Coordinates of C-alpha atoms in Angstrom, one line a residue:
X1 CA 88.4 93.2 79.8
X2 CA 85.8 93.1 82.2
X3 CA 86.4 92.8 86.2
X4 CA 83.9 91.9 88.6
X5 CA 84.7 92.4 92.9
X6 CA 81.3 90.4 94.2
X7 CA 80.5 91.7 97.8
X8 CA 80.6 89.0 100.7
X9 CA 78.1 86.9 101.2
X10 CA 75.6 87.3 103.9
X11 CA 75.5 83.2 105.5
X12 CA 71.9 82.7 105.1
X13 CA 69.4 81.6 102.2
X14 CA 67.0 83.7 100.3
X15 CA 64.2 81.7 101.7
X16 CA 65.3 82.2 104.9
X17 CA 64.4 86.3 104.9
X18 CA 61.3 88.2 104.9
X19 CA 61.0 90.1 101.8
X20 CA 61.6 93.9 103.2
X21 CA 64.8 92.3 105.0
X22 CA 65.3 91.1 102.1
X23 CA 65.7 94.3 100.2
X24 CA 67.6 95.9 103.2
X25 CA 70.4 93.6 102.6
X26 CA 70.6 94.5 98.3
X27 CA 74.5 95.2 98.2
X28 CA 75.2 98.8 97.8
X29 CA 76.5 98.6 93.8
X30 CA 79.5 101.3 93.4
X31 CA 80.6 100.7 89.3
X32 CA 84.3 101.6 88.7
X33 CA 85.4 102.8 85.3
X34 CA 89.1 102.1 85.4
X35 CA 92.1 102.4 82.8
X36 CA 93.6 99.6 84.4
X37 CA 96.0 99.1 81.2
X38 CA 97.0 101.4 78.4
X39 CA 99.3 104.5 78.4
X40 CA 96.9 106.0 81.0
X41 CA 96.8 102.9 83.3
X42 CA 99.5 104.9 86.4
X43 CA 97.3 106.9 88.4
X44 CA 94.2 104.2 88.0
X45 CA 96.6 101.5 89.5
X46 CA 97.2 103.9 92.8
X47 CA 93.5 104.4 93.0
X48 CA 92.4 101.2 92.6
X49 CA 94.6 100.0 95.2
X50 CA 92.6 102.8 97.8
X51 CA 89.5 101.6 96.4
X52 CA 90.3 98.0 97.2
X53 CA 91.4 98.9 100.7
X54 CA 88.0 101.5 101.3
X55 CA 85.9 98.6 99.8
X56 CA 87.2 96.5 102.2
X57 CA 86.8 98.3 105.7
X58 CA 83.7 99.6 104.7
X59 CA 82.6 96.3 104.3
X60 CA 84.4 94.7 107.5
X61 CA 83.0 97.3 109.5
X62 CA 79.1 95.8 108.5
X63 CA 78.8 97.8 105.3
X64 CA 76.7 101.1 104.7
X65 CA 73.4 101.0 106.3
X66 CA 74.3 97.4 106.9
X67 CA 74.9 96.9 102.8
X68 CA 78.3 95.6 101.8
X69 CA 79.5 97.1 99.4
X70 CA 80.2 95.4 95.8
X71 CA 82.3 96.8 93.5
X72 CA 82.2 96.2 89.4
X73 CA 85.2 97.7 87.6
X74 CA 85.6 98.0 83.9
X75 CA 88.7 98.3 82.8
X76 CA 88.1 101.6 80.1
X77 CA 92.0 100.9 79.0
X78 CA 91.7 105.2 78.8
X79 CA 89.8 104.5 75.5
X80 CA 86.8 107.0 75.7
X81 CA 84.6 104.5 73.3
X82 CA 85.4 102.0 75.8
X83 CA 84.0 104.4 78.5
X84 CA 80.9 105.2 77.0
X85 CA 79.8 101.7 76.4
X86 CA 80.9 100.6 79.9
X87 CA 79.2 103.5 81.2
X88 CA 75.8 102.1 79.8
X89 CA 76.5 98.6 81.0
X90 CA 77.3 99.8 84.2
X91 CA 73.9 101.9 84.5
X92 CA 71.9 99.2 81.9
X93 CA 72.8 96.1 82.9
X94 CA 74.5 96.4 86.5
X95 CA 71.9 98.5 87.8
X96 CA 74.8 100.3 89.9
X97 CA 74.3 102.9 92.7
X98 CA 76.9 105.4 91.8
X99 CA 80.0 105.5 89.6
X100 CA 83.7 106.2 90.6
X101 CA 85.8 107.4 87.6
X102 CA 87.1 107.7 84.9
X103 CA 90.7 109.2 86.3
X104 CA 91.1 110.1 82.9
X105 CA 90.0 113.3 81.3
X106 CA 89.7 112.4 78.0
X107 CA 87.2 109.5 79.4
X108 CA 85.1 111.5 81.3
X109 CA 84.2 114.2 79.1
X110 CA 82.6 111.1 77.2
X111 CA 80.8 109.6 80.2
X112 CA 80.0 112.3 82.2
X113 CA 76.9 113.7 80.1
X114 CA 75.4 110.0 80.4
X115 CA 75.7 109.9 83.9
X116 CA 74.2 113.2 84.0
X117 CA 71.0 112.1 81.9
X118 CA 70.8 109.4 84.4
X119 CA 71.2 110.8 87.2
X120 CA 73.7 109.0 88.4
X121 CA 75.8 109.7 91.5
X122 CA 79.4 110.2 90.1
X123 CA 82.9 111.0 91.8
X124 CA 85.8 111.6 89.8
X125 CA 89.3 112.3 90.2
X126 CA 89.7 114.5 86.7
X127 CA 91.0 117.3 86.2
X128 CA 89.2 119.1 83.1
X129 CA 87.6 122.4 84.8
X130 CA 84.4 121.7 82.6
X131 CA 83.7 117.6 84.0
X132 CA 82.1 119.3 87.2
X133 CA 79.2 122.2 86.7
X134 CA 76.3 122.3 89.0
X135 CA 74.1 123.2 86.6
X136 CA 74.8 120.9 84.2
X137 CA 76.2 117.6 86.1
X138 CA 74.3 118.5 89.2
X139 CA 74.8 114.4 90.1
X140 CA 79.0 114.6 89.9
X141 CA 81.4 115.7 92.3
X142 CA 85.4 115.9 92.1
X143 CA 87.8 114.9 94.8
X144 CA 90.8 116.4 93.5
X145 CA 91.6 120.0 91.6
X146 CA 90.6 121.7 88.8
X147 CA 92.8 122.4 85.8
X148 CA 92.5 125.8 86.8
X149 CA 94.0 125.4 90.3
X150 CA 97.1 123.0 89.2
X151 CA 97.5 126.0 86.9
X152 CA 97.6 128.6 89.7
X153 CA 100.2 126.1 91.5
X154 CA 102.5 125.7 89.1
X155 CA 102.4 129.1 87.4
X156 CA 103.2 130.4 91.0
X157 CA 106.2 127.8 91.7
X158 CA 107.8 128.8 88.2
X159 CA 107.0 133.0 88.1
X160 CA 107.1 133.4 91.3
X161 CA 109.8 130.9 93.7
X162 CA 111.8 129.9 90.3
X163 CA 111.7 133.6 89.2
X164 CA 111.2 132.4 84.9
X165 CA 108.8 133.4 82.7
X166 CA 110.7 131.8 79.4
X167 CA 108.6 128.6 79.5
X168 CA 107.7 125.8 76.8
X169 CA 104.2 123.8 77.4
X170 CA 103.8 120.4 76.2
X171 CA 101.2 117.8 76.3
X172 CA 99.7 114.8 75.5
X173 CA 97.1 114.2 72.8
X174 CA 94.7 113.0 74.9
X175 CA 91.5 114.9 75.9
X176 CA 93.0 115.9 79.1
X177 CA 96.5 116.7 77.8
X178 CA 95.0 119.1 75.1
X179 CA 92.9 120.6 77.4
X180 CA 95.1 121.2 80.1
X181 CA 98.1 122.4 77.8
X182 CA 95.6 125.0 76.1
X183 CA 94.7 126.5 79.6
X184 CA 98.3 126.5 80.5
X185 CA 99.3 128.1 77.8
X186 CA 96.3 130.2 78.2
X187 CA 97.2 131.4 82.0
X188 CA 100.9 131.7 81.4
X189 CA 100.2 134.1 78.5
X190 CA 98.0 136.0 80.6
X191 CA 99.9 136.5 83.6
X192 CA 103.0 138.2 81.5
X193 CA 105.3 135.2 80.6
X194 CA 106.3 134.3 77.3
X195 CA 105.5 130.8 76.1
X196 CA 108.1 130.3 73.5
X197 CA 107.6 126.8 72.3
X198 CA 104.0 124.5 72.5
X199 CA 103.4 121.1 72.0
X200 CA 101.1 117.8 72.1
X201 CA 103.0 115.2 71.7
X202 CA 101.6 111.4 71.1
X203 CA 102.4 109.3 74.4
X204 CA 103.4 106.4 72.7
X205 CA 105.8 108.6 70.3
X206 CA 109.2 107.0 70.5
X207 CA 111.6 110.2 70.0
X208 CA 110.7 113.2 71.6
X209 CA 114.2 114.9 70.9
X210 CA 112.9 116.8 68.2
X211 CA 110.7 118.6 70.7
X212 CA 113.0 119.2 73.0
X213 CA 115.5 120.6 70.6
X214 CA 112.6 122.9 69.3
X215 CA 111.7 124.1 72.9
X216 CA 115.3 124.9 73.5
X217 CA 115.8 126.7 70.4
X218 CA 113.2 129.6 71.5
X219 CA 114.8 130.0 74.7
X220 CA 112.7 128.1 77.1
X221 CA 114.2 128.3 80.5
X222 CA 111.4 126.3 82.4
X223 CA 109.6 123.0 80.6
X224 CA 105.5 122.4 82.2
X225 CA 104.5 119.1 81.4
X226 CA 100.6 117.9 81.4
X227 CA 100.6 113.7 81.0
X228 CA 99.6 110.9 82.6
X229 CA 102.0 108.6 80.5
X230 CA 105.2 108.1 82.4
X231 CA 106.9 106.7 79.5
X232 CA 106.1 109.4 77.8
X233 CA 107.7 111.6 80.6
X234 CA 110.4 109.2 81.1
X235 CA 111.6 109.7 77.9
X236 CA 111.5 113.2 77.9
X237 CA 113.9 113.1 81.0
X238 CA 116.5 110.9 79.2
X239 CA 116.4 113.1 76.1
X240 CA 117.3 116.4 78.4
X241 CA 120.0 114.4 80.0
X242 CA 121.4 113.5 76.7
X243 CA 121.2 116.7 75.8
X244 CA 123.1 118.1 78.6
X245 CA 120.5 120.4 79.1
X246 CA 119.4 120.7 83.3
X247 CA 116.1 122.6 82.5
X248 CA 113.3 122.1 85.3
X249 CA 110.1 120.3 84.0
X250 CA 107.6 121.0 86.4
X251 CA 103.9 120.1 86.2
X252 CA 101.4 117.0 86.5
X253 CA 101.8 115.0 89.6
X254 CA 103.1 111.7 87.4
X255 CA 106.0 113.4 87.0
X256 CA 106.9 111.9 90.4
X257 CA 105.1 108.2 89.6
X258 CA 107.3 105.1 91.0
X259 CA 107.0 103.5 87.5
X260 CA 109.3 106.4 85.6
X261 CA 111.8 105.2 88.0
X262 CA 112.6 102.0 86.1
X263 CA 112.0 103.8 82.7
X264 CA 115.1 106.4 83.2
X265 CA 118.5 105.7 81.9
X266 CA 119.6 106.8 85.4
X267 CA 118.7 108.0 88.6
X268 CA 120.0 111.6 88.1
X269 CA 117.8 112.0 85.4
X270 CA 115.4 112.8 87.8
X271 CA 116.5 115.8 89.2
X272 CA 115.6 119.3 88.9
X273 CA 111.7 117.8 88.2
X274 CA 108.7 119.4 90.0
X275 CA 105.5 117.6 90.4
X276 CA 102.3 119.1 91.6
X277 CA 101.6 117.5 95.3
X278 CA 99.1 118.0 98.5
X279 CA 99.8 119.0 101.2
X280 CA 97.6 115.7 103.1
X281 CA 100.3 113.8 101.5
X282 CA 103.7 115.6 101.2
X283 CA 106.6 115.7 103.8
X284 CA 107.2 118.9 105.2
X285 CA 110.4 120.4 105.4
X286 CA 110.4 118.6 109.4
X287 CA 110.1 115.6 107.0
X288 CA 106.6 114.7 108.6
X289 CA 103.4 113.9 106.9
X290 CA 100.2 115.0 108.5
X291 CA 99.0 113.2 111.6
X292 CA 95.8 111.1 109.7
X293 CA 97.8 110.7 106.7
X294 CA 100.8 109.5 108.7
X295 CA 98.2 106.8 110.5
X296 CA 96.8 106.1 107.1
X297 CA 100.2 104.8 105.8
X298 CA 100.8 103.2 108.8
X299 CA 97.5 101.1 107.8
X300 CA 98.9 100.5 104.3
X301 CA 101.8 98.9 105.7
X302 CA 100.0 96.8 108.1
X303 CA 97.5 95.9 105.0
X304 CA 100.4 95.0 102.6
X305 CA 98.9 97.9 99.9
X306 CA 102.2 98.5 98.2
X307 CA 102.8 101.9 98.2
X308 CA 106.5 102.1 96.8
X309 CA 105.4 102.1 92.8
X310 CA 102.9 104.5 93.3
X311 CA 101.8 108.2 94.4
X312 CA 100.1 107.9 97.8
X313 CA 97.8 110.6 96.7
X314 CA 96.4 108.1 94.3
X315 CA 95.8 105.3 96.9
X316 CA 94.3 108.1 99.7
X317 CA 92.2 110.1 96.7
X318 CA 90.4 106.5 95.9
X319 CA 90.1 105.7 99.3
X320 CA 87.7 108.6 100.0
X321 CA 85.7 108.0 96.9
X322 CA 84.5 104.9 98.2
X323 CA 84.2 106.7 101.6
X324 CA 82.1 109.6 100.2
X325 CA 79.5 107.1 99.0
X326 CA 79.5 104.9 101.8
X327 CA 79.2 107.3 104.3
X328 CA 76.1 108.9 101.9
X329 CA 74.3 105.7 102.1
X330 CA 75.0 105.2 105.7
X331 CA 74.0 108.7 107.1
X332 CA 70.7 108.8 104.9
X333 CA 69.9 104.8 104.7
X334 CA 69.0 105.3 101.2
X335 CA 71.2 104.7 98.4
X336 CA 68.7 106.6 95.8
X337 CA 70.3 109.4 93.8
X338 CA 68.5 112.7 95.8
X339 CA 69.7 111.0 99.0
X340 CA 73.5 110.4 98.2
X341 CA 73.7 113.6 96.1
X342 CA 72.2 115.6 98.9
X343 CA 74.7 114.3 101.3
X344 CA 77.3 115.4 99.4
X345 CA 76.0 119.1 99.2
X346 CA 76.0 119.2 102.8
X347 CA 79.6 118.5 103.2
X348 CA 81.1 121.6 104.5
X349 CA 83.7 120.5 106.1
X350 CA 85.0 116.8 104.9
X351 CA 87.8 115.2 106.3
X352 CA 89.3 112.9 103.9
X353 CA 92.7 111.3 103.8
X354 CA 94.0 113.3 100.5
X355 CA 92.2 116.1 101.3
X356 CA 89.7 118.4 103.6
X357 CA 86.9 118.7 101.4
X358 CA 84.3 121.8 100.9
X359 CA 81.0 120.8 99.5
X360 CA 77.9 122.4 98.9
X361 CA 74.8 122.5 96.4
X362 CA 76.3 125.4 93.9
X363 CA 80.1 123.7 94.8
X364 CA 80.8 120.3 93.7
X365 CA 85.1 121.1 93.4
X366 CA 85.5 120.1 96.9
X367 CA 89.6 120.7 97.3
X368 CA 90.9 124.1 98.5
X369 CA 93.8 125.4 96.7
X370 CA 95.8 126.0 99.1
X371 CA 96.3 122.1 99.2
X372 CA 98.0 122.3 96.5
X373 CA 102.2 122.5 96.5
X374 CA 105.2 121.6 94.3
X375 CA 107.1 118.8 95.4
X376 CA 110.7 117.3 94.5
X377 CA 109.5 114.3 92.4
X378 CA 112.3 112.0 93.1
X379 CA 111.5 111.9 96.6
X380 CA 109.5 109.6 97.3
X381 CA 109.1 107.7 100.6
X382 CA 106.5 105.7 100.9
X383 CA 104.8 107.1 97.8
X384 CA 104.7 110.7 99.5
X385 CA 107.3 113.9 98.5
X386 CA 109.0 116.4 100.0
X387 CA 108.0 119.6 99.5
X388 CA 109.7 122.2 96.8
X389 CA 112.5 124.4 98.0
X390 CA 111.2 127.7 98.2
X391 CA 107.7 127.5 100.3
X392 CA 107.9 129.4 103.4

C-alpha cells in the first residue's frame, strides 16, 4: 500500500519562473515510513495524525524557507522487508529530504543502516537503545526515550513506589519486543529483584492464559509488559480478570491506547494497569496538563484531530518531527543533509510539544529522563493520563 500527501500547489506555471526561483520553490520532500496497518499499526495512527496537522501549519504558515512541505508515506504494515524496500524507494526514486520513522523497532533496525549509508536525515520515535549512535548513525536523531530510560522508569515505579521485586517480563516477538524484554530482564536482574517467569509471546497468539498461569505459578507479584499490539495486551487483561488475579501490569505506554478499550470484556479490566507517560502530556495530580500542551490540545479540538482513540503523546511526538525538520530547513535555507543535521546538533534547548529536547553533536537521544512518569492507563482525557499514585 503506497500513500502519497502532494504539497500545495504554488498558482503559477513553470514557464512563468526564472530557473533559480525555480529551484527555490522545489517542495521540501519529508518520506514517512508508517505501519499504518498490521499488529503494530497503534502508535503510527497517533503519529500520523501529528504529522498531518505539523504538515499542515508548516505549510499554511508559507512553508520552510518558503518550501511547502510534501509528505510521501509508505505504509511499512511493521514488516521490516517492507521497510527496507520502502526505504530505498523513498531515497531512489522519491529523492526525499529526510525520513520520519519507522515507530517500530523491529523496522528500524532494518532501515536505519541504509539511511545511514546515505546520509539521510532521519527522526525516529523507536525505542531500541542501539537505533541512535553518533558514531555510527551520525544522520539520525530520536524524539522520544531510550529502552534504557523506560527501563529506569518503570523499574523505579515497581521497586521503589510499588515496593515488589517478584516480577514476570513478557514481550512480543517483534524486534523491539525481544529487545526490550531482554534489557528488562537484564536491569531487573541487576538491580536485586527476582524475575520469576519470562516470555515472548506472538501478538497475534489467541490464548495467552497459559502464560499467565505460568507467570503466576513462580510467584510474580508485578507483570512488565513490552508491546505495541493492543490486542495482544487486551487479551492479557481479560485473561487476569478471568483469572481472578488483580496483579499490576505496568510497562509500554500502549498499555493505555484508546483502542484496548473496545477489546476488553469490561471496563474494570483495566485497572491496576501502569503505562509509561511524559510528563508534557500527563495530568498532574491538580489535574492540569502543561501550559503549551494544554494550548496544543486546545488546537486539536479546534482542528477536529481526534484525540479520544489515541495517546496524545503520539499525536504531539509526530508533530515535532515534522517541526524539527522544518524548522532545520527554515533556519539554514538549505535542505542538504550537513545543513539539517547540523541544526539539530545545535539544539540545546528544544521546546517541543511532547517534550524539551537536548541535542548536540555526540547526543542525538534528545529527551531527559526525568520526563518520563507512570501513569494510570485508564485515564484518559483527551488522550492524556493522570499521573501514578505515588510521585511526590
Amino acid at each position: 500500500m503506497a500513500l502519497t500527501r502532494r504539497g500545495f500547489g504554488l498558482g503559477v506555471t513553470a514557464g512563468a519562473l526564472a530557473r533559480p526561483a525555480l529551484a527555490a520553490a522545489e517542495p521540501l520532500r519529508i518520506g514517512y515510513l508508517a505501519a499504518l496497518t498490521g499488529p503494530a499499526s497503534a502508535p503510527t495512527q497517533g503519529f500520523h495524525r501529528g504529522i498531518d496537522l505539523s504538515v499542515e501549519d508548516v505549510n499554511a504558515a508559507g512553508g520552510a524557507a518558503g518550501r511547502q512541505v510534501e509528505l510521501i508515506v509508505r505504509d511499512t504494515q511493521g514488516d521490516p522487508t517492507k521497510a527496507v524496500n520502502a526505504v530505498q524507494e523513498l531515497i531512489g526514486a522519491q529523492k526525499v529530504h529526510a525520513i520520519i520513522g519507522p515507530a517500530n523497532s523491529g523496522e528500524a533496525l532494518a532501515t536505519t543502516p541504509i539511511m545511514a549509508r546515505f546520509h539521510m536525515p532521519n527522526v525516529d520515535a523507536c525505542f531500541v537503545d542501539s537505533l541512535i549512535d553518533t558514531t555510527k548513525y551520525p544522520n539520525a536523531i530520536r524524539n522520544a526515550p531510550t529502552s534504557t530510560q523506560l527501563d529506569d522508569a518503570t523499574r523505579h515505579y515497581v521497586m521503589n513506589i510499588l515496593k515488589q521485586r517478584d516480577v514476570a517480563v513478557m514481550g512480543d516477538t517483534t524486534g523491539y519486543g525481544t529487545s526490550a524484554t531482554a534489557s528488562s530482564v537484564a536491569a531487573f536482574k541487576a538491580a536485586g529483584a527476582n524475575v520469576v517467569y519470562q516470555a515472548q509471546i506472538d501478538a497475534t497468539q489467541p490464548d495467552v492464559k497459559p502464560d499467565l498461569l505460568r507467570s503466576q505459578a513462580a510467584g510474580a507479584k508485578v507483570i512488565v509488559l513490552w508491546s505495541v499490539s493492543t490486542g495482544m495486551l487486551a487479551r492479557l487483561m481479560n485473561v487476569r480478570a478471568q483469572l481472578g488475579w488483580n496483579i499490576p501490569f505496568v510497562g509500554h505506554p500502549t498499555l493505555g491506547a484508546g483502542e484496548i478499550r473496545d477489546l476488553l470484556d469490561k471496563p474494570a479490566n483495566w485497572e491496576n494497569v501502569f503505562a509509561l507517560g511524559f510528563r508534557n502530556c500527563t495530568y498532574e495530580a491538580t489535574g492540569k496538563l502543561p501550559p503549551r500542551t494544554a494550548a496544543f490540545v486546545e488546537r486539536l479540538h479546534a482542528r477536529k484531530v481526534g484525540i479520544a482513540d489515541t495517546v496524545l503523546w503520539w499525536i504531539a511526538s509526530g508533530y515535532d518531527q515534522v517541526q524539527l525538520i522544518a524548522k532545520a530547513v527554515a533556519a539554514t535555507g538549505s535542505s542538504s543533509p550537513d545543513a539539517i543535521i547540523g541544526y539539530w546538533n545545535n539544539l540545546n534547548p528544544y521546546p517541543g510539544i511532547y517534550g524539551n529536547y537536548r541535542y548536540s553533536a555526540q547526543n542525538h537521544n534528545g529527551l531527559p529522563t526525568d520526563e518520563i512518569v507512570m501513569s494510570l492507563a485508564n485515564s484518559a482525557h483527551d488522550g492524556a493520563y493522570t499521573i501514578a499514585p505515588g510521585y511526590g
